[in-house]
Tab-separated table of C-alpha atoms and ligand atoms in Angstrom:
chain	number	residue	atom	x	y	z
K	16	UNK	CA	0.000	0.000	0.000
K	17	UNK	CA	2.976	2.320	-0.526
K	18	UNK	CA	0.890	4.427	-2.901
K	19	UNK	CA	-2.066	4.630	-0.556
K	20	UNK	CA	-5.331	2.826	-0.858
K	21	UNK	CA	-8.289	3.686	-2.998
K	22	UNK	CA	-9.169	3.852	-6.634
K	23	UNK	CA	-6.041	5.774	-7.628
K	24	UNK	CA	-3.561	3.183	-6.382
K	25	UNK	CA	-1.638	1.683	-9.315
K	26	UNK	CA	-3.223	-1.715	-8.777
K	27	UNK	CA	-6.664	-0.257	-9.346
K	28	UNK	CA	-5.818	1.633	-12.505
K	29	UNK	CA	-7.382	-0.369	-15.301
K	30	UNK	CA	-4.748	-1.355	-17.807
K	31	UNK	CA	-5.843	-3.456	-20.735
K	32	UNK	CA	-4.541	-6.644	-19.137
K	33	UNK	CA	-5.769	-5.873	-15.637
K	34	UNK	CA	-9.216	-4.811	-16.729
K	35	UNK	CA	-9.804	-8.166	-18.376
K	36	UNK	CA	-9.408	-9.818	-14.978
K	37	UNK	CA	-11.460	-7.290	-12.986
K	38	UNK	CA	-15.035	-8.357	-12.456
K	39	UNK	CA	-17.335	-6.153	-14.510
K	40	UNK	CA	-20.808	-6.270	-12.981
K	41	UNK	CA	-23.115	-6.936	-15.854
K	42	UNK	CA	-26.815	-7.136	-16.509
K	43	UNK	CA	-26.217	-10.630	-17.813
K	44	UNK	CA	-25.788	-11.963	-14.302
K	45	UNK	CA	-29.400	-10.939	-13.640
K	46	UNK	CA	-31.744	-13.719	-14.839
K	47	UNK	CA	-34.521	-11.206	-15.510
K	48	UNK	CA	-32.324	-9.400	-18.080
K	49	UNK	CA	-33.125	-10.188	-21.710
K	50	UNK	CA	-35.628	-12.686	-23.112
K	51	UNK	CA	-36.552	-15.348	-20.547
K	52	UNK	CA	-36.512	-19.023	-21.626
K	53	UNK	CA	-39.997	-20.487	-21.418
K	54	UNK	CA	-41.536	-17.027	-21.761
K	55	UNK	CA	-39.998	-15.515	-24.887
K	56	UNK	CA	-40.511	-16.986	-28.355
K	57	UNK	CA	-36.981	-15.861	-29.302
K	58	UNK	CA	-35.877	-19.306	-28.109
K	59	UNK	CA	-38.346	-21.153	-30.338
K	60	UNK	CA	-39.315	-19.299	-33.508
K	61	UNK	CA	-36.782	-16.531	-34.181
K	62	UNK	CA	-35.960	-16.970	-37.873
K	63	UNK	CA	-33.152	-14.470	-38.451
K	64	UNK	CA	-29.556	-15.246	-39.308
K	65	UNK	CA	-28.044	-12.844	-36.743
K	66	UNK	CA	-26.986	-14.471	-33.493
K	67	UNK	CA	-29.874	-14.455	-30.997
K	68	UNK	CA	-29.446	-13.479	-27.336
K	69	UNK	CA	-27.395	-14.545	-25.406
K	70	UNK	CA	-25.433	-15.937	-28.361
K	71	UNK	CA	-24.702	-12.361	-29.409
K	72	UNK	CA	-22.459	-11.662	-26.420
K	73	UNK	CA	-18.744	-12.238	-26.397
K	74	UNK	CA	-16.553	-12.793	-23.383
K	75	UNK	CA	-17.202	-14.469	-20.084
K	76	UNK	CA	-19.714	-13.092	-17.586
K	77	UNK	CA	-17.663	-12.414	-14.491
K	78	UNK	CA	-18.751	-13.287	-10.974
K	79	UNK	CA	-20.252	-10.356	-9.124
K	80	UNK	CA	-19.969	-11.801	-5.605
K	81	UNK	CA	-17.176	-13.524	-3.752
K	82	UNK	CA	-17.746	-16.484	-1.513
K	83	UNK	CA	-18.258	-20.185	-1.995
K	84	UNK	CA	-19.660	-21.341	-5.341
K	85	UNK	CA	-23.017	-23.154	-5.326
K	86	UNK	CA	-22.910	-26.956	-5.288
K	87	UNK	CA	-23.442	-27.430	-9.051
K	88	UNK	CA	-21.662	-24.334	-10.381
K	89	UNK	CA	-18.805	-26.355	-11.885
K	90	UNK	CA	-21.231	-28.775	-13.522
K	91	UNK	CA	-23.116	-25.922	-15.165
K	92	UNK	CA	-19.881	-24.154	-16.162
K	93	UNK	CA	-18.897	-27.358	-17.993
K	94	UNK	CA	-22.327	-27.622	-19.532
K	95	UNK	CA	-22.383	-23.960	-20.585
K	96	UNK	CA	-19.017	-24.372	-22.352
K	97	UNK	CA	-20.422	-27.454	-24.121
K	98	UNK	CA	-23.560	-25.525	-24.998
K	99	UNK	CA	-21.524	-22.773	-26.661
K	100	UNK	CA	-20.154	-25.489	-28.952
K	101	UNK	CA	-23.619	-26.831	-29.754
K	102	UNK	CA	-25.223	-23.398	-30.189
K	103	UNK	CA	-22.352	-22.325	-32.454
K	104	UNK	CA	-22.728	-25.461	-34.562
K	105	UNK	CA	-26.354	-24.558	-35.300
K	106	UNK	CA	-25.617	-20.849	-35.690
K	107	UNK	CA	-22.945	-21.718	-38.284
K	108	UNK	CA	-25.486	-23.872	-40.128
K	109	UNK	CA	-27.956	-20.987	-40.161
K	110	UNK	CA	-25.278	-18.627	-41.493
K	111	UNK	CA	-23.765	-20.963	-44.102
K	112	UNK	CA	-26.848	-22.666	-45.520
K	113	UNK	CA	-30.292	-21.636	-46.635
K	114	UNK	CA	-33.524	-23.490	-47.355
K	115	UNK	CA	-32.526	-24.228	-50.955
K	116	UNK	CA	-29.107	-25.696	-50.132
K	117	UNK	CA	-30.811	-28.423	-48.090
K	118	UNK	CA	-33.500	-29.022	-50.717
K	119	UNK	CA	-30.880	-29.283	-53.468
K	120	UNK	CA	-29.019	-31.834	-51.366
K	121	UNK	CA	-32.189	-33.956	-51.202
K	122	UNK	CA	-33.443	-32.935	-47.744
K	123	UNK	CA	-36.937	-31.616	-46.942
K	124	UNK	CA	-37.903	-27.994	-47.507
K	125	UNK	CA	-38.427	-27.629	-43.742
K	126	UNK	CA	-34.877	-28.617	-42.739
K	127	UNK	CA	-33.433	-25.105	-42.709
K	128	UNK	CA	-36.316	-23.778	-40.633
K	129	UNK	CA	-35.853	-26.604	-38.124
K	130	UNK	CA	-32.124	-25.893	-37.889
K	131	UNK	CA	-33.024	-22.276	-37.070
K	132	UNK	CA	-35.508	-23.416	-34.424
K	133	UNK	CA	-33.015	-25.819	-32.850
K	134	UNK	CA	-30.485	-22.955	-32.866
K	135	UNK	CA	-33.091	-20.926	-30.950
K	136	UNK	CA	-33.620	-23.746	-28.412
K	137	UNK	CA	-29.851	-23.949	-27.933
K	138	UNK	CA	-29.717	-20.183	-27.299
K	139	UNK	CA	-32.332	-20.815	-24.601
K	140	UNK	CA	-30.064	-23.497	-23.130
K	141	UNK	CA	-27.232	-20.965	-23.000
K	142	UNK	CA	-29.421	-18.642	-20.962
K	143	UNK	CA	-30.759	-21.428	-18.731
K	144	UNK	CA	-27.229	-22.604	-17.920
K	145	UNK	CA	-26.011	-19.032	-17.325
K	146	UNK	CA	-28.854	-18.623	-14.856
K	147	UNK	CA	-28.002	-21.918	-13.111
K	148	UNK	CA	-24.482	-20.656	-12.322
K	149	UNK	CA	-24.437	-18.562	-9.164
K	150	UNK	CA	-23.039	-15.033	-9.129
K	151	UNK	CA	-20.008	-16.377	-7.215
K	152	UNK	CA	-18.764	-18.199	-10.346
K	153	UNK	CA	-17.726	-17.100	-13.821
K	154	UNK	CA	-20.109	-17.908	-16.657
K	155	UNK	CA	-17.876	-19.041	-19.532
K	156	UNK	CA	-18.180	-17.218	-22.849
K	157	UNK	CA	-17.915	-18.424	-26.449
K	158	UNK	CA	-14.707	-19.478	-28.222
K	159	UNK	CA	-14.237	-20.012	-31.952
K	160	UNK	CA	-15.162	-23.394	-33.349
K	161	UNK	CA	-14.274	-25.401	-36.454
K	162	UNK	CA	-16.488	-28.346	-37.300
K	163	UNK	CA	-15.702	-31.167	-39.722
K	164	UNK	CA	-18.459	-30.779	-42.331
K	165	UNK	CA	-18.412	-29.395	-45.817
K	166	UNK	CA	-21.894	-29.847	-47.200
K	167	UNK	CA	-25.494	-30.221	-46.000
K	168	UNK	CA	-25.244	-34.044	-45.716
K	169	UNK	CA	-22.070	-34.084	-43.621
K	170	UNK	CA	-23.532	-31.216	-41.564
K	171	UNK	CA	-26.633	-33.288	-40.786
K	172	UNK	CA	-24.505	-36.360	-39.955
K	173	UNK	CA	-22.598	-34.285	-37.428
K	174	UNK	CA	-25.883	-32.838	-36.170
K	175	UNK	CA	-27.140	-36.336	-35.380
K	176	UNK	CA	-23.854	-37.336	-33.748
K	177	UNK	CA	-23.764	-34.157	-31.634
K	178	UNK	CA	-27.349	-34.621	-30.442
K	179	UNK	CA	-26.920	-38.258	-29.546
K	180	UNK	CA	-23.571	-37.589	-27.836
K	181	UNK	CA	-25.219	-34.870	-25.813
K	182	UNK	CA	-27.620	-37.509	-24.491
K	183	UNK	CA	-24.597	-39.517	-23.368
K	184	UNK	CA	-22.965	-36.667	-21.468
K	185	UNK	CA	-26.229	-35.420	-20.003
K	186	UNK	CA	-26.843	-38.861	-18.493
K	187	UNK	CA	-23.292	-38.785	-17.116
K	188	UNK	CA	-23.806	-35.315	-15.631
K	189	UNK	CA	-26.844	-36.641	-13.750
K	190	UNK	CA	-24.383	-38.719	-11.758
K	191	UNK	CA	-22.345	-35.620	-10.852
K	192	UNK	CA	-25.260	-33.336	-9.959
K	193	UNK	CA	-25.575	-32.580	-6.262
K	194	UNK	CA	-28.932	-30.772	-6.254
K	195	UNK	CA	-32.242	-32.376	-7.192
K	196	UNK	CA	-33.212	-29.253	-9.132
K	197	UNK	CA	-30.093	-29.615	-11.300
K	198	UNK	CA	-30.997	-33.218	-12.106
K	199	UNK	CA	-34.506	-32.211	-13.115
K	200	UNK	CA	-33.106	-29.492	-15.392
K	201	UNK	CA	-30.701	-32.007	-16.969
K	202	UNK	CA	-33.531	-34.454	-17.714
K	203	UNK	CA	-35.603	-31.669	-19.274
K	204	UNK	CA	-32.674	-30.569	-21.451
K	205	UNK	CA	-31.825	-34.114	-22.565
K	206	UNK	CA	-35.464	-34.652	-23.544
K	207	UNK	CA	-35.183	-31.535	-25.731
K	208	UNK	CA	-31.985	-32.779	-27.390
K	209	UNK	CA	-33.723	-36.088	-27.983
K	210	UNK	CA	-36.571	-34.297	-29.812
K	211	UNK	CA	-33.983	-32.599	-32.045
K	212	UNK	CA	-32.449	-35.957	-32.774
K	213	UNK	CA	-35.779	-37.667	-33.406
K	214	UNK	CA	-36.816	-34.953	-35.838
K	215	UNK	CA	-33.615	-35.448	-37.822
K	216	UNK	CA	-33.945	-39.235	-37.902
K	217	UNK	CA	-37.501	-39.035	-39.235
K	218	UNK	CA	-37.390	-36.054	-41.575
K	219	UNK	CA	-33.810	-35.934	-42.820
K	220	UNK	CA	-32.792	-39.588	-42.715
K	221	UNK	CA	-36.264	-41.117	-43.293
K	222	UNK	CA	-35.307	-43.736	-40.765
K	223	UNK	CA	-36.649	-45.425	-37.670
K	224	UNK	CA	-36.665	-42.682	-35.028
K	225	UNK	CA	-35.930	-44.984	-32.105
K	226	UNK	CA	-32.663	-46.180	-30.613
K	227	UNK	CA	-33.972	-49.219	-28.754
K	228	UNK	CA	-35.230	-49.196	-25.180
K	229	UNK	CA	-32.485	-46.892	-23.890
K	230	UNK	CA	-30.064	-44.335	-25.224
K	231	UNK	CA	-26.456	-44.998	-24.336
K	232	UNK	CA	-25.353	-44.065	-20.837
K	233	UNK	CA	-21.726	-43.147	-20.344
K	234	UNK	CA	-20.793	-42.438	-16.735
K	235	UNK	CA	-17.740	-40.199	-17.193
K	236	UNK	CA	-19.395	-37.130	-18.679
K	237	UNK	CA	-16.261	-34.982	-18.674
K	238	UNK	CA	-14.546	-37.430	-21.041
K	239	UNK	CA	-17.297	-36.910	-23.609
K	240	UNK	CA	-17.083	-33.158	-23.061
K	241	UNK	CA	-13.323	-33.331	-23.571
K	242	UNK	CA	-13.960	-35.134	-26.884
K	243	UNK	CA	-15.797	-31.981	-28.040
K	244	UNK	CA	-12.627	-29.926	-27.455
K	245	UNK	CA	-11.463	-31.098	-30.902
K	246	UNK	CA	-13.881	-28.513	-32.362
K	247	UNK	CA	-12.591	-25.616	-30.240
K	248	UNK	CA	-10.026	-23.456	-32.025
K	249	UNK	CA	-6.989	-23.534	-29.775
K	250	UNK	CA	-6.357	-20.304	-27.889
K	251	UNK	CA	-9.660	-18.755	-28.984
K	252	UNK	CA	-11.509	-18.850	-25.645
K	253	UNK	CA	-12.010	-15.821	-23.383
K	254	UNK	CA	-9.082	-15.757	-20.964
K	255	UNK	CA	-11.428	-15.799	-17.965
K	256	UNK	CA	-13.106	-19.048	-19.019
K	257	UNK	CA	-12.433	-21.894	-16.602
K	258	UNK	CA	-10.678	-25.005	-17.923
K	259	UNK	CA	-13.135	-27.013	-20.040
K	260	UNK	CA	-14.085	-29.505	-18.869
K	261	UNK	CA	-13.130	-29.275	-15.186
K	262	UNK	CA	-11.540	-31.565	-14.201
K	263	UNK	CA	-9.952	-32.399	-17.558
K	264	UNK	CA	-8.123	-35.717	-18.087
K	265	UNK	CA	-6.852	-34.828	-21.538
K	266	UNK	CA	-7.147	-38.429	-22.754
K	267	UNK	CA	-5.764	-39.386	-26.174
K	268	UNK	CA	-8.516	-39.335	-28.783
K	269	UNK	CA	-8.999	-42.064	-31.369
K	270	UNK	CA	-10.779	-42.846	-34.628
K	271	UNK	CA	-11.387	-45.974	-36.686
K	272	UNK	CA	-8.440	-46.226	-39.113
K	273	UNK	CA	-8.948	-44.911	-42.639
K	274	UNK	CA	-10.533	-47.510	-44.871
K	275	UNK	CA	-12.671	-49.027	-42.089
K	276	UNK	CA	-15.659	-50.566	-43.850
K	277	UNK	CA	-18.027	-51.201	-40.959
K	278	UNK	CA	-18.511	-50.209	-37.353
K	279	UNK	CA	-21.479	-52.514	-36.839
K	280	UNK	CA	-21.550	-55.045	-33.976
K	281	UNK	CA	-19.251	-57.979	-34.767
K	282	UNK	CA	-16.854	-55.896	-36.910
K	283	UNK	CA	-13.143	-55.803	-36.267
K	284	UNK	CA	-12.179	-52.305	-35.101
K	285	UNK	CA	-8.686	-50.953	-35.601
K	286	UNK	CA	-8.111	-47.498	-34.159
K	287	UNK	CA	-5.530	-44.801	-34.647
K	288	UNK	CA	-4.779	-42.222	-32.010
K	289	UNK	CA	-5.398	-38.932	-33.696
K	290	UNK	CA	-3.452	-36.360	-31.679
K	291	UNK	CA	0.246	-36.549	-32.466
K	292	UNK	CA	1.282	-34.996	-29.153
K	293	UNK	CA	-1.124	-37.057	-27.061
K	294	UNK	CA	-0.618	-40.801	-27.509
K	295	UNK	CA	-1.385	-43.569	-25.021
K	296	UNK	CA	1.582	-45.264	-23.358
K	297	UNK	CA	0.860	-48.968	-23.266
K	298	UNK	CA	2.861	-51.040	-20.772
K	299	UNK	CA	3.033	-54.804	-20.222
K	300	UNK	CA	-0.458	-55.473	-18.937
K	301	UNK	CA	-3.935	-56.293	-20.163
K	302	UNK	CA	-5.956	-53.594	-21.855
K	303	UNK	CA	-9.598	-53.702	-22.803
K	304	UNK	CA	-11.802	-51.961	-25.255
K	305	UNK	CA	-14.908	-51.277	-23.218
K	306	UNK	CA	-18.028	-50.754	-25.316
K	307	UNK	CA	-21.063	-48.960	-23.877
K	308	UNK	CA	-24.506	-49.373	-25.384
K	309	UNK	CA	-27.892	-48.736	-23.773
K	310	UNK	CA	-27.324	-49.107	-20.029
K	311	UNK	CA	-24.700	-51.873	-20.351
K	312	UNK	CA	-21.072	-52.272	-21.270
K	313	UNK	CA	-19.046	-55.172	-22.654
K	314	UNK	CA	-15.261	-55.484	-22.349
K	315	UNK	CA	-13.204	-57.053	-25.135
K	316	UNK	CA	-9.416	-57.545	-25.040
K	317	UNK	CA	-7.554	-54.726	-26.794
K	318	UNK	CA	-4.501	-55.774	-28.796
K	319	UNK	CA	-1.922	-53.052	-28.231
K	320	UNK	CA	0.354	-54.403	-30.998
K	321	UNK	CA	-2.218	-53.784	-33.694
K	322	UNK	CA	-4.513	-51.395	-31.788
K	323	UNK	CA	-7.336	-53.719	-32.661
K	324	UNK	CA	-10.403	-55.201	-31.046
K	325	UNK	CA	-13.865	-56.421	-32.020
K	326	UNK	CA	-17.117	-54.533	-31.557
K	327	UNK	CA	-19.347	-56.849	-29.474
K	328	UNK	CA	-21.737	-58.759	-31.710
K	329	UNK	CA	-24.242	-58.828	-28.829
K	330	UNK	CA	-25.242	-55.180	-29.260
K	331	UNK	CA	-28.188	-54.041	-31.356
K	332	UNK	CA	-27.120	-51.811	-34.237
K	333	UNK	CA	-29.160	-48.855	-32.988
K	334	UNK	CA	-28.310	-45.433	-31.612
K	335	UNK	CA	-24.631	-45.215	-30.700
K	336	UNK	CA	-21.957	-47.420	-29.202
K	337	UNK	CA	-19.289	-45.610	-27.160
K	338	UNK	CA	-15.842	-47.222	-26.974
K	339	UNK	CA	-12.933	-46.471	-24.647
K	340	UNK	CA	-9.608	-48.190	-24.025
K	341	UNK	CA	-9.134	-49.040	-20.342
K	342	UNK	CA	-6.711	-50.937	-18.165
K	343	UNK	CA	-9.551	-52.465	-16.128
K	344	UNK	CA	-12.417	-54.626	-17.316
K	345	UNK	CA	-15.627	-52.575	-17.306
K	346	UNK	CA	-13.613	-49.316	-17.037
K	347	UNK	CA	-14.762	-49.156	-13.441
K	348	UNK	CA	-13.077	-45.849	-12.620
K	349	UNK	CA	-12.513	-42.806	-14.790
K	350	UNK	CA	-8.790	-43.190	-14.136
K	351	UNK	CA	-8.855	-46.677	-15.674
K	352	UNK	CA	-9.687	-45.137	-19.053
K	353	UNK	CA	-6.519	-44.511	-21.072
K	354	UNK	CA	-7.955	-43.375	-24.434
K	355	UNK	CA	-11.208	-42.253	-25.989
K	356	UNK	CA	-14.120	-42.008	-25.951
K	357	UNK	CA	-14.918	-42.969	-29.513
K	358	UNK	CA	-18.487	-42.539	-30.691
K	359	UNK	CA	-19.682	-45.160	-33.158
K	360	UNK	CA	-23.004	-44.165	-34.764
K	361	UNK	CA	-25.072	-47.264	-35.597
K	362	UNK	CA	-28.327	-46.085	-37.056
K	363	UNK	CA	-29.434	-45.162	-39.616
K	364	UNK	CA	-26.924	-47.125	-41.709
K	365	UNK	CA	-26.464	-44.184	-44.101
K	366	UNK	CA	-25.144	-42.153	-41.194
K	367	UNK	CA	-22.273	-44.516	-40.396
K	368	UNK	CA	-21.500	-44.813	-44.127
K	369	UNK	CA	-21.129	-41.041	-44.492
K	370	UNK	CA	-19.258	-40.932	-41.171
K	371	UNK	CA	-16.727	-43.546	-42.335
K	372	UNK	CA	-16.230	-41.946	-45.742
K	373	UNK	CA	-15.620	-38.438	-44.370
O	29	LIG	C1	-28.113	-9.039	-27.920
O	29	LIG	O1	-29.497	-9.244	-28.059
O	29	LIG	C2	-30.277	-8.558	-27.094
O	29	LIG	C3	-31.722	-9.015	-27.233
O	29	LIG	O2	-32.135	-8.950	-28.565
O	29	LIG	C4	-30.103	-7.066	-27.255
O	29	LIG	O3	-30.875	-6.376	-26.290
O	29	LIG	C5	-28.635	-6.749	-27.043
O	29	LIG	O4	-28.406	-5.397	-27.289
O	29	LIG	C6	-27.762	-7.566	-28.008
O	29	LIG	N1	-26.365	-7.373	-27.628
O	29	LIG	C7	-25.413	-7.217	-28.517
O	29	LIG	C8	-24.033	-7.045	-27.976
O	29	LIG	O5	-25.629	-7.231	-29.726
O	30	LIG	C1	-14.835	-13.625	-8.109
O	30	LIG	O1	-14.223	-14.866	-7.760
O	30	LIG	C2	-12.858	-14.713	-7.420
O	30	LIG	C3	-12.286	-16.116	-7.294
O	30	LIG	O2	-13.053	-16.901	-6.440
O	30	LIG	C4	-12.728	-13.868	-6.175
O	30	LIG	O3	-11.367	-13.718	-5.851
O	30	LIG	C5	-13.352	-12.513	-6.434
O	30	LIG	O4	-13.360	-11.748	-5.261
O	30	LIG	C6	-14.778	-12.658	-6.948
O	30	LIG	N1	-15.278	-11.351	-7.390
O	30	LIG	C7	-16.172	-10.626	-6.705
O	30	LIG	C8	-16.623	-9.384	-7.360
O	30	LIG	O5	-16.588	-10.961	-5.623
O	31	LIG	C1	-28.532	-20.272	-50.935
O	31	LIG	O1	-27.155	-20.607	-50.880
O	31	LIG	C2	-26.623	-20.898	-52.158
O	31	LIG	C3	-25.239	-21.500	-51.982
O	31	LIG	O2	-24.549	-20.943	-50.915
O	31	LIG	C4	-26.643	-19.643	-52.995
O	31	LIG	O3	-26.106	-19.885	-54.268
O	31	LIG	C5	-28.083	-19.170	-53.129
O	31	LIG	O4	-28.142	-17.925	-53.805
O	31	LIG	C6	-28.748	-19.014	-51.762
O	31	LIG	N1	-30.173	-18.819	-51.939
O	31	LIG	C7	-30.835	-17.836	-51.339
O	31	LIG	C8	-32.305	-17.806	-51.578
O	31	LIG	O5	-30.279	-17.056	-50.567
O	32	LIG	C1	-42.471	-28.507	-49.134
O	32	LIG	O1	-42.531	-29.896	-49.433
O	32	LIG	C2	-43.820	-30.425	-49.244
O	32	LIG	C3	-43.763	-31.946	-49.373
O	32	LIG	O2	-42.623	-32.375	-50.035
O	32	LIG	C4	-44.783	-29.791	-50.255
O	32	LIG	O3	-46.089	-30.314	-50.092
O	32	LIG	C5	-44.786	-28.285	-50.013
O	32	LIG	O4	-45.564	-27.658	-50.992
O	32	LIG	C6	-43.392	-27.722	-50.039
O	32	LIG	N1	-43.445	-26.327	-49.599
O	32	LIG	C7	-42.783	-25.357	-50.203
O	32	LIG	C8	-42.952	-23.975	-49.603
O	32	LIG	O5	-42.079	-25.545	-51.162
O	33	LIG	C1	-0.810	-48.419	-31.748
O	33	LIG	O1	-0.816	-47.228	-30.988
O	33	LIG	C2	0.405	-46.981	-30.320
O	33	LIG	C3	0.201	-45.802	-29.391
O	33	LIG	O2	0.031	-44.623	-30.107
O	33	LIG	C4	1.478	-46.736	-31.356
O	33	LIG	O3	2.715	-46.533	-30.715
O	33	LIG	C5	1.575	-47.951	-32.274
O	33	LIG	O4	2.480	-47.687	-33.326
O	33	LIG	C6	0.211	-48.293	-32.861
O	33	LIG	N1	0.320	-49.550	-33.586
O	33	LIG	C7	0.031	-49.673	-34.879
O	33	LIG	C8	0.149	-51.037	-35.469
O	33	LIG	O5	-0.337	-48.725	-35.553
O	34	LIG	C1	-19.603	-51.990	-16.834
O	34	LIG	O1	-20.371	-53.138	-16.524
O	34	LIG	C2	-19.926	-53.837	-15.374
O	34	LIG	C3	-20.743	-55.108	-15.291
O	34	LIG	O2	-22.087	-54.823	-15.278
O	34	LIG	C4	-20.076	-52.936	-14.168
O	34	LIG	O3	-19.595	-53.608	-13.012
O	34	LIG	C5	-19.249	-51.675	-14.401
O	34	LIG	O4	-19.423	-50.778	-13.315
O	34	LIG	C6	-19.678	-51.000	-15.687
O	34	LIG	N1	-18.777	-49.886	-15.944
O	34	LIG	C7	-19.166	-48.633	-15.872
O	34	LIG	C8	-18.107	-47.620	-16.129
O	34	LIG	O5	-20.300	-48.285	-15.642
C-alpha cells in the first residue's frame, strides 16, 4: 500500500490486461435481463440469421460476488461451455446454408427452418445454464469453433452425432449433480436434445426414429465433453473461461483407421490415435476396449500391438456405441480409461456410411 489505498492506487488503474481480470458487474448476471426461456418466443421461432441473445455476447460473464460457489456451479460451467459449442454449430449452419441448399441436397424444404428453431432452443439453453451458475462463479463465454463438415449431408450427420452424444454426457452429468433441481433441469434438457435428434432421424434420414429401449449411458461425462474440445479453435476462448471440462483428463482421442468398412456389432475395429502430441503409453499389462450401449457395457481384449479389437456382436445396431480403451475390465473408474471415448453411430446405416467416408 505504498501508494495509498483507494481507486487511484496503481493496482486499481485499469490497464488493458488488468481490466480483463477485474469483475465487470453486468446485466447478464441478472436472470430477468433479456428474453426469458420459457416465456420468450426468441428461443423457439426466431428466424433471423443474426446471433440471438445470449449468443450475441462475447466474453465471459464475471462473478459479481465472492464467496463459496453453489454446489453445481462447476457442472453448469462445464455444460455452458459445451452448450456454446452446440449453439455455435447450429448458428454456423444458419449462417452458411439456406432453405434451398438443403433441398438441393435432397433434404426436406423444412430442414433449414428446423435448424433455425433448434439454434433458438440452444440459445435458450445458453441462458438457462447461465442462470443456473451462481453469481459467485464465472459464466464461460464463447470461443471459436471449427467443425468437420463441408456440405449439408455431412452437416446433418454431425448434427445427429452431436445430439446423440449430448444424451450420453447429459446422463453422465446426472451422476455428478448434487442438487435435485439440477438433475430435473438435466432431464428436461436431454429430452429436448432427444426431440432434435428424433426430428432429424424421421425427416432428414427417413429412418426409424428410435434407438432401442435406452439411449447410451456413459458415466464419465467430462470425457465426452473433452472429446468436443477437438472442435474448439486452440487459444480462442475468453481468458477468464475456466478449464473445459473441469476436471480435464486430456485423454488421447482415437478414430477408426482410414478404410474401415463397418462399425457394426461384430466388426473388427482398428483405431488410430489422432493427436500426435497425445498418444497412449501402453505397458506390459492387459488392456480392454470397453463398449457402452444402452445401459450396459461389454469389455473385449484390446490388442496393443495392432490397436485392434472387435465390436461386441451382442449389441443391437441402434443409436450409438461408445468405446474407450481401459486398463480395467468394465472401465470401473474414470482413471482406468486410457484413451477415448470414440463414438460409433449405428443407425441409420447411411449415417455410419457417411461418417466412415468423411
Ligand atoms: C443481444 O441481443 C439482445 C436481445 O435482442 C439485445 O438487447 C442486445 O443489445 C444484443 N447485444 C449485442 C451485444 O448485440
Ligand atoms: C470472483 O471470484 C474470485 C475467485 O473466487 C474472487 O477472488 C473474487 O473476489 C470474486 N469477485 C467478486 C466481485 O466478488
Ligand atoms: C442459398 O445458398 C446458395 C449457396 O450458398 C446460394 O447460391 C443461393 O443464392 C442461396 N439462396 C438464397 C435464396 O439465398
Ligand atoms: C415442401 O414440401 C412439401 C412436401 O414435399 C410440399 O407439399 C410443399 O408444398 C413444399 N413447400 C414449399 C414452400 O415448397
Ligand atoms: C498403436 O498405438 C500406439 C500408441 O500410439 C502406437 O505406438 C503404435 O504404433 C500403434 N500400432 C500400430 C500397429 O499402428
Ligand atoms: C460396466 O459393466 C460392469 C458389469 O455390469 C459394471 O460392473 C461396471 O461398473 C460398468 N462400468 C461402468 C463404467 O459403468
